[in-house]
Tab-separated table of C-alpha atoms in Angstrom:
chain	number	residue	atom	x	y	z
Q	1	MET	CA	-32.971	-38.617	8.940
Q	2	ALA	CA	-31.110	-41.535	10.264
Q	3	LYS	CA	-27.701	-41.238	11.725
Q	4	THR	CA	-24.639	-43.381	10.946
Q	5	GLN	CA	-22.096	-43.928	13.744
Q	6	LEU	CA	-18.371	-43.406	13.009
Q	7	ASN	CA	-15.307	-44.379	15.408
Q	8	VAL	CA	-12.490	-41.738	14.683
Q	9	ARG	CA	-9.404	-42.239	16.598
Q	10	VAL	CA	-7.316	-38.641	17.381
Q	11	ASP	CA	-4.976	-37.780	19.715
Q	12	GLU	CA	-5.801	-37.256	23.273
Q	13	THR	CA	-4.950	-33.393	22.971
Q	14	THR	CA	-7.648	-33.010	19.691
Q	15	ALA	CA	-10.172	-35.158	21.883
Q	16	GLU	CA	-10.035	-32.858	25.105
Q	17	ALA	CA	-9.985	-29.939	22.766
Q	18	ALA	CA	-13.000	-31.308	20.667
Q	19	ARG	CA	-14.707	-31.845	23.989
Q	20	GLN	CA	-13.757	-28.193	25.600
Q	21	ARG	CA	-15.360	-26.645	22.365
Q	22	ALA	CA	-18.782	-28.375	22.354
Q	23	LEU	CA	-19.077	-27.643	26.151
Q	24	GLN	CA	-18.196	-24.325	25.483
Q	25	ARG	CA	-20.991	-24.327	23.029
Q	26	GLY	CA	-23.033	-26.333	25.070
Q	27	MET	CA	-23.655	-29.163	22.610
Q	28	SER	CA	-22.302	-32.601	22.587
Q	29	VAL	CA	-19.021	-33.827	21.083
Q	30	ASN	CA	-21.027	-35.777	18.420
Q	31	ARG	CA	-23.170	-32.678	17.286
Q	32	TYR	CA	-19.783	-30.418	17.469
Q	33	ILE	CA	-18.077	-32.302	14.995
Q	34	GLU	CA	-21.550	-32.712	12.721
Q	35	GLU	CA	-21.357	-28.765	13.048
Q	36	LEU	CA	-17.752	-28.551	11.793
Q	37	VAL	CA	-18.064	-30.833	8.845
Q	38	LYS	CA	-21.106	-28.956	7.750
Q	39	GLN	CA	-19.547	-26.006	8.018
Q	40	ASP	CA	-16.571	-27.295	6.216
Q	41	ALA	CA	-18.700	-28.884	3.372
Q	42	GLY	CA	-20.350	-25.233	3.087
Q	43	GLU	CA	-16.726	-23.527	3.021
Q	44	VAL	CA	-15.835	-25.606	-0.102
Q	45	GLY	CA	-18.403	-24.386	-1.971
Q	46	ARG	CA	-18.253	-20.884	-1.323
Q	47	THR	CA	-14.273	-21.187	-2.258
Q	48	PHE	CA	-15.340	-22.672	-5.633
Q	49	VAL	CA	-17.930	-20.170	-6.141
Q	50	GLU	CA	-15.119	-17.617	-5.120
Q	51	ALA	CA	-12.587	-19.053	-7.413
Q	52	ALA	CA	-14.849	-19.057	-10.537
Q	53	SER	CA	-15.784	-15.579	-9.863
Q	54	ASP	CA	-12.117	-14.505	-9.718
Q	55	PHE	CA	-11.225	-16.747	-12.587
Q	56	MET	CA	-13.884	-14.755	-14.489
Q	57	LYS	CA	-12.770	-11.635	-13.602
Q	58	GLN	CA	-9.311	-12.394	-14.509
Q	59	TYR	CA	-10.445	-13.466	-17.907
Q	60	GLU	CA	-12.856	-11.405	-18.705
Q	61	SER	CA	-10.895	-9.285	-21.440
Q	62	VAL	CA	-10.470	-12.580	-23.078
Q	63	PHE	CA	-13.793	-13.509	-23.266
Q	64	ALA	CA	-14.989	-10.095	-24.190
Q	65	GLU	CA	-12.509	-10.551	-26.902
Q	66	GLU	CA	-13.729	-13.891	-28.096
Q	67	PHE	CA	-17.687	-13.843	-28.036
Q	68	GLY	CA	-18.143	-10.037	-27.269
Q	69	GLU	CA	-19.506	-7.987	-24.274
Q	70	PHE	CA	-22.280	-9.344	-22.613
Q	71	GLY	CA	-24.637	-7.723	-20.209
Q	72	ALA	CA	-28.577	-6.897	-19.338
Q	73	GLY	CA	-29.928	-4.955	-21.670
Q	74	ASP	CA	-26.690	-4.343	-24.019
Q	75	GLY	CA	-27.589	-6.191	-26.939
Q	76	ALA	CA	-26.135	-9.963	-25.478
Q	77	GLY	CA	-26.074	-12.348	-28.222
Q	78	LYS	CA	-25.651	-9.840	-31.000
Q	79	ASP	CA	-22.927	-9.787	-33.232
Q	80	LYS	CA	-20.303	-7.059	-32.316
Q	81	ASP	CA	-20.050	-5.710	-35.941
Q	82	THR	CA	-23.800	-5.931	-37.472
Q	83	GLY	CA	-25.710	-5.730	-34.682
Q	84	THR	CA	-27.510	-8.704	-35.523
Q	85	GLY	CA	-28.404	-11.684	-33.499
Q	86	ARG	CA	-25.852	-14.586	-33.848
Q	87	ALA	CA	-29.220	-17.293	-34.790
Q	88	GLY	CA	-30.026	-15.242	-37.923
Q	89	LYS	CA	-26.420	-14.599	-39.127
Q	90	ARG	CA	-25.408	-16.821	-42.290
């Protein structure tokens, strides 16, 4: 993968902290910052999935009321009153 050079300006305290942390991990400052960005991007994805899960749990009863209760092996897609498939309902 091609690399792109960034020129980032930070205060001396932040720069020294980055140097020290990279040294402790046995890597270059460039690699350390690259790892931090990758970690942050991964956390954003996890945060989204967790938020979506929380949303679904919070509104589970609303969805169940509106669309019926769905789950593996419980007749998903069937009308809750007649037990017939929705596609066959007229």
